[in-house]
Protein backbone atom coordinates (compact mmCIF):
# COMPACT_ATOMS: atom_id res chain seq x y z
CA UNK A 1 0.00 0.00 0.00
CA UNK A 2 1.40 3.35 -0.97
CA UNK A 3 0.51 6.88 -1.99
CA UNK A 4 0.35 6.64 -5.77
CA UNK A 5 1.12 10.34 -6.07
CA UNK A 6 4.64 9.89 -4.72
CA UNK A 7 5.64 6.26 -5.28
CA UNK A 8 6.92 4.44 -7.23
CA UNK A 9 8.22 6.63 -10.00
CA UNK A 10 10.16 3.71 -11.45
CA UNK A 11 7.45 2.55 -13.84
CA UNK A 12 9.46 -0.48 -14.94
CA UNK A 13 9.69 -1.66 -11.33
CA UNK A 14 6.00 -0.92 -10.77
CA UNK A 15 5.11 -3.61 -13.31
CA UNK A 16 6.51 -6.22 -10.90
CA UNK A 17 4.23 -5.37 -7.99
CA UNK A 18 2.02 -8.44 -7.61
CA UNK A 19 -0.71 -6.78 -5.56
CA UNK A 20 -0.93 -3.10 -6.30
CA UNK A 21 -2.77 -1.13 -3.59
CA UNK A 22 -2.63 2.56 -4.48
CA UNK A 23 -3.80 5.24 -2.07
CA UNK A 24 -4.70 8.85 -2.70
CA UNK A 25 -3.04 11.73 -0.87
CA UNK A 26 -5.02 12.56 2.23
CA UNK A 27 -6.29 9.01 2.87
CA UNK A 28 -7.51 8.97 6.47
CA UNK A 29 -7.17 6.29 9.12
CA UNK A 30 -10.57 4.61 8.75
CA UNK A 31 -10.29 4.41 4.96
CA UNK A 32 -6.69 3.22 5.17
CA UNK A 33 -7.63 0.38 7.52
CA UNK A 34 -10.64 -0.61 5.39
CA UNK A 35 -8.41 -0.77 2.30
CA UNK A 36 -5.87 -2.83 4.28
CA UNK A 37 -8.57 -5.32 5.31
CA UNK A 38 -9.58 -5.79 1.68
CA UNK A 39 -5.95 -6.12 0.56
CA UNK A 40 -5.26 -8.79 3.20
CA UNK A 41 -8.28 -10.80 2.03
CA UNK A 42 -7.00 -10.66 -1.55
CA UNK A 43 -3.49 -11.62 -0.42
CA UNK A 44 -4.84 -14.58 1.54
CA UNK A 45 -6.49 -15.98 -1.58
CA UNK A 46 -3.69 -15.19 -4.06
CA UNK A 47 -0.45 -15.92 -2.22
CA UNK A 48 1.01 -18.69 -0.08
CA UNK A 49 4.25 -17.11 1.14
CA UNK A 50 6.84 -18.89 3.23
CA UNK A 51 7.88 -15.55 4.77
CA UNK A 52 6.37 -12.07 4.97
CA UNK A 53 8.75 -9.11 4.77
CA UNK A 54 6.72 -6.28 6.24
CA UNK A 55 7.88 -2.72 5.62
CA UNK A 56 6.07 -1.01 8.49
CA UNK A 57 6.66 2.56 7.40
CA UNK A 58 5.45 5.52 9.41
CA UNK A 59 5.38 7.97 6.53
CA UNK A 60 1.64 7.28 6.51
CA UNK A 61 1.26 9.37 9.68
CA UNK A 62 -0.80 12.53 9.51
CA UNK A 63 1.63 15.43 9.23
CA UNK A 64 4.43 13.47 7.59
CA UNK A 65 5.77 15.67 4.79
CA UNK A 66 6.68 12.73 2.54
CA UNK A 67 3.73 10.36 2.76
CA UNK A 68 0.89 12.90 2.46
CA UNK A 69 -1.55 10.50 4.15
CA UNK A 70 -3.58 11.21 7.28
CA UNK A 71 -3.28 8.08 9.39
CA UNK A 72 -3.29 8.54 13.17
CA UNK A 73 -0.71 6.95 15.50
CA UNK A 74 -3.48 4.61 16.69
CA UNK A 75 -4.11 3.69 13.05
CA UNK A 76 -0.47 2.64 12.65
CA UNK A 77 -0.75 0.46 15.75
CA UNK A 78 -3.95 -1.15 14.42
CA UNK A 79 -2.35 -1.62 10.97
CA UNK A 80 0.58 -3.48 12.48
CA UNK A 81 -1.72 -5.62 14.60
CA UNK A 82 -3.80 -6.56 11.54
CA UNK A 83 -0.70 -7.56 9.55
CA UNK A 84 0.75 -9.59 12.42
CA UNK A 85 -2.59 -11.29 13.09
CA UNK A 86 -2.85 -12.12 9.37
CA UNK A 87 0.58 -13.77 9.47
CA UNK A 88 -0.07 -15.59 12.74
CA UNK A 89 -3.46 -16.92 11.62
CA UNK A 90 -1.75 -18.50 8.61
CA UNK A 91 1.39 -19.59 10.50
CA UNK A 92 3.63 -17.48 8.25
CA UNK A 93 6.84 -16.11 9.77
CA UNK A 94 7.05 -12.32 9.53
CA UNK A 95 10.03 -9.98 9.49
CA UNK A 96 9.02 -6.43 10.40
CA UNK A 97 11.16 -3.61 9.05
CA UNK A 98 10.37 -0.43 10.92
CA UNK A 99 11.02 2.90 9.29
CA UNK A 100 10.51 6.52 10.06
CA UNK A 101 12.58 9.65 10.01
CA UNK A 102 10.55 11.93 12.28
CA UNK A 103 11.22 11.87 16.04
CA UNK A 104 7.53 11.22 16.66
CA UNK A 105 7.79 7.98 14.66
CA UNK A 106 9.93 6.35 17.35
CA UNK A 107 7.14 6.61 19.93
CA UNK A 108 4.55 5.21 17.50
CA UNK A 109 6.83 2.30 16.58
CA UNK A 110 7.52 1.57 20.27
CA UNK A 111 3.81 1.72 21.13
CA UNK A 112 3.03 -0.63 18.26
CA UNK A 113 5.62 -3.17 19.38
CA UNK A 114 4.28 -3.00 22.95
CA UNK A 115 0.76 -3.58 21.60
CA UNK A 116 1.93 -6.57 19.56
CA UNK A 117 3.61 -8.01 22.65
CA UNK A 118 0.52 -7.41 24.82
CA UNK A 119 -1.70 -9.11 22.22
CA UNK A 120 0.67 -12.13 22.12
CA UNK A 121 1.42 -11.53 18.46
CA UNK A 122 5.16 -11.40 19.15
CA UNK A 123 7.44 -12.95 21.72
CA UNK A 124 10.65 -11.03 22.16
CA UNK A 125 11.80 -12.90 25.25
CA UNK A 126 13.42 -15.79 23.42
CA UNK A 127 14.62 -13.85 20.38
CA UNK A 128 16.10 -10.76 21.98
CA UNK A 129 19.78 -10.00 21.38
CA UNK A 130 21.46 -7.80 23.94
CA UNK A 131 23.79 -5.18 22.48
CA UNK A 132 26.39 -3.74 24.82
mmCIF file of C-alpha atoms in Angstrom:
data_model
loop_
_atom_site.group_PDB
_atom_site.id
_atom_site.type_symbol
_atom_site.label_atom_id
_atom_site.label_comp_id
_atom_site.label_asym_id
_atom_site.label_seq_id
_atom_site.Cartn_x
_atom_site.Cartn_y
_atom_site.Cartn_z
ATOM 1 C CA UNK A 1 0.000 0.000 0.000
ATOM 2 C CA UNK A 2 1.400 3.346 -0.972
ATOM 3 C CA UNK A 3 0.513 6.882 -1.987
ATOM 4 C CA UNK A 4 0.347 6.638 -5.767
ATOM 5 C CA UNK A 5 1.119 10.340 -6.073
ATOM 6 C CA UNK A 6 4.637 9.889 -4.719
ATOM 7 C CA UNK A 7 5.642 6.265 -5.283
ATOM 8 C CA UNK A 8 6.918 4.438 -7.234
ATOM 9 C CA UNK A 9 8.216 6.629 -10.000
ATOM 10 C CA UNK A 10 10.160 3.712 -11.445
ATOM 11 C CA UNK A 11 7.448 2.553 -13.837
ATOM 12 C CA UNK A 12 9.457 -0.479 -14.935
ATOM 13 C CA UNK A 13 9.688 -1.662 -11.330
ATOM 14 C CA UNK A 14 5.997 -0.921 -10.767
ATOM 15 C CA UNK A 15 5.111 -3.614 -13.308
ATOM 16 C CA UNK A 16 6.505 -6.224 -10.903
ATOM 17 C CA UNK A 17 4.235 -5.374 -7.990
ATOM 18 C CA UNK A 18 2.025 -8.441 -7.609
ATOM 19 C CA UNK A 19 -0.707 -6.779 -5.556
ATOM 20 C CA UNK A 20 -0.931 -3.098 -6.296
ATOM 21 C CA UNK A 21 -2.768 -1.130 -3.585
ATOM 22 C CA UNK A 22 -2.625 2.557 -4.475
ATOM 23 C CA UNK A 23 -3.800 5.237 -2.070
ATOM 24 C CA UNK A 24 -4.697 8.853 -2.695
ATOM 25 C CA UNK A 25 -3.038 11.726 -0.868
ATOM 26 C CA UNK A 26 -5.022 12.563 2.227
ATOM 27 C CA UNK A 27 -6.292 9.010 2.867
ATOM 28 C CA UNK A 28 -7.514 8.972 6.466
ATOM 29 C CA UNK A 29 -7.170 6.291 9.123
ATOM 30 C CA UNK A 30 -10.568 4.607 8.745
ATOM 31 C CA UNK A 31 -10.295 4.411 4.956
ATOM 32 C CA UNK A 32 -6.687 3.215 5.170
ATOM 33 C CA UNK A 33 -7.628 0.382 7.524
ATOM 34 C CA UNK A 34 -10.642 -0.613 5.388
ATOM 35 C CA UNK A 35 -8.410 -0.773 2.302
ATOM 36 C CA UNK A 36 -5.869 -2.828 4.281
ATOM 37 C CA UNK A 37 -8.568 -5.318 5.311
ATOM 38 C CA UNK A 38 -9.582 -5.792 1.679
ATOM 39 C CA UNK A 39 -5.947 -6.120 0.564
ATOM 40 C CA UNK A 40 -5.256 -8.786 3.197
ATOM 41 C CA UNK A 41 -8.281 -10.798 2.028
ATOM 42 C CA UNK A 42 -6.996 -10.658 -1.550
ATOM 43 C CA UNK A 43 -3.492 -11.619 -0.420
ATOM 44 C CA UNK A 44 -4.843 -14.581 1.535
ATOM 45 C CA UNK A 45 -6.495 -15.984 -1.576
ATOM 46 C CA UNK A 46 -3.691 -15.192 -4.060
ATOM 47 C CA UNK A 47 -0.452 -15.924 -2.220
ATOM 48 C CA UNK A 48 1.015 -18.686 -0.084
ATOM 49 C CA UNK A 49 4.252 -17.109 1.140
ATOM 50 C CA UNK A 50 6.841 -18.890 3.231
ATOM 51 C CA UNK A 51 7.878 -15.555 4.768
ATOM 52 C CA UNK A 52 6.366 -12.069 4.972
ATOM 53 C CA UNK A 53 8.748 -9.112 4.765
ATOM 54 C CA UNK A 54 6.716 -6.276 6.238
ATOM 55 C CA UNK A 55 7.881 -2.717 5.624
ATOM 56 C CA UNK A 56 6.072 -1.011 8.494
ATOM 57 C CA UNK A 57 6.661 2.564 7.399
ATOM 58 C CA UNK A 58 5.454 5.515 9.410
ATOM 59 C CA UNK A 59 5.384 7.969 6.530
ATOM 60 C CA UNK A 60 1.636 7.282 6.507
ATOM 61 C CA UNK A 61 1.264 9.367 9.679
ATOM 62 C CA UNK A 62 -0.799 12.534 9.511
ATOM 63 C CA UNK A 63 1.631 15.425 9.231
ATOM 64 C CA UNK A 64 4.433 13.467 7.594
ATOM 65 C CA UNK A 65 5.774 15.666 4.793
ATOM 66 C CA UNK A 66 6.677 12.735 2.538
ATOM 67 C CA UNK A 67 3.726 10.360 2.756
ATOM 68 C CA UNK A 68 0.890 12.903 2.463
ATOM 69 C CA UNK A 69 -1.545 10.505 4.149
ATOM 70 C CA UNK A 70 -3.580 11.212 7.281
ATOM 71 C CA UNK A 71 -3.283 8.085 9.391
ATOM 72 C CA UNK A 72 -3.293 8.539 13.168
ATOM 73 C CA UNK A 73 -0.711 6.949 15.496
ATOM 74 C CA UNK A 74 -3.484 4.607 16.694
ATOM 75 C CA UNK A 75 -4.109 3.693 13.046
ATOM 76 C CA UNK A 76 -0.472 2.641 12.648
ATOM 77 C CA UNK A 77 -0.754 0.462 15.745
ATOM 78 C CA UNK A 78 -3.946 -1.152 14.417
ATOM 79 C CA UNK A 79 -2.350 -1.616 10.970
ATOM 80 C CA UNK A 80 0.583 -3.476 12.484
ATOM 81 C CA UNK A 81 -1.723 -5.616 14.604
ATOM 82 C CA UNK A 82 -3.797 -6.556 11.539
ATOM 83 C CA UNK A 83 -0.699 -7.558 9.554
ATOM 84 C CA UNK A 84 0.753 -9.593 12.418
ATOM 85 C CA UNK A 85 -2.586 -11.292 13.087
ATOM 86 C CA UNK A 86 -2.851 -12.117 9.370
ATOM 87 C CA UNK A 87 0.584 -13.773 9.470
ATOM 88 C CA UNK A 88 -0.074 -15.592 12.743
ATOM 89 C CA UNK A 89 -3.456 -16.919 11.620
ATOM 90 C CA UNK A 90 -1.747 -18.500 8.607
ATOM 91 C CA UNK A 91 1.392 -19.588 10.500
ATOM 92 C CA UNK A 92 3.625 -17.476 8.251
ATOM 93 C CA UNK A 93 6.844 -16.107 9.769
ATOM 94 C CA UNK A 94 7.053 -12.323 9.529
ATOM 95 C CA UNK A 95 10.030 -9.982 9.491
ATOM 96 C CA UNK A 96 9.020 -6.427 10.396
ATOM 97 C CA UNK A 97 11.160 -3.606 9.049
ATOM 98 C CA UNK A 98 10.369 -0.425 10.917
ATOM 99 C CA UNK A 99 11.020 2.900 9.286
ATOM 100 C CA UNK A 100 10.509 6.520 10.065
ATOM 101 C CA UNK A 101 12.578 9.650 10.014
ATOM 102 C CA UNK A 102 10.553 11.928 12.281
ATOM 103 C CA UNK A 103 11.223 11.874 16.040
ATOM 104 C CA UNK A 104 7.533 11.219 16.663
ATOM 105 C CA UNK A 105 7.786 7.984 14.656
ATOM 106 C CA UNK A 106 9.929 6.353 17.353
ATOM 107 C CA UNK A 107 7.137 6.611 19.933
ATOM 108 C CA UNK A 108 4.552 5.212 17.499
ATOM 109 C CA UNK A 109 6.832 2.297 16.579
ATOM 110 C CA UNK A 110 7.522 1.568 20.271
ATOM 111 C CA UNK A 111 3.813 1.723 21.133
ATOM 112 C CA UNK A 112 3.035 -0.630 18.257
ATOM 113 C CA UNK A 113 5.623 -3.174 19.385
ATOM 114 C CA UNK A 114 4.285 -2.996 22.954
ATOM 115 C CA UNK A 115 0.762 -3.578 21.604
ATOM 116 C CA UNK A 116 1.932 -6.569 19.559
ATOM 117 C CA UNK A 117 3.607 -8.007 22.649
ATOM 118 C CA UNK A 118 0.516 -7.410 24.819
ATOM 119 C CA UNK A 119 -1.699 -9.114 22.219
ATOM 120 C CA UNK A 120 0.670 -12.129 22.119
ATOM 121 C CA UNK A 121 1.419 -11.528 18.458
ATOM 122 C CA UNK A 122 5.157 -11.396 19.147
ATOM 123 C CA UNK A 123 7.437 -12.948 21.724
ATOM 124 C CA UNK A 124 10.650 -11.033 22.159
ATOM 125 C CA UNK A 125 11.801 -12.903 25.248
ATOM 126 C CA UNK A 126 13.423 -15.791 23.423
ATOM 127 C CA UNK A 127 14.623 -13.854 20.381
ATOM 128 C CA UNK A 128 16.101 -10.757 21.979
ATOM 129 C CA UNK A 129 19.781 -10.004 21.383
ATOM 130 C CA UNK A 130 21.459 -7.796 23.941
ATOM 131 C CA UNK A 131 23.788 -5.183 22.483
ATOM 132 C CA UNK A 132 26.393 -3.737 24.824
#
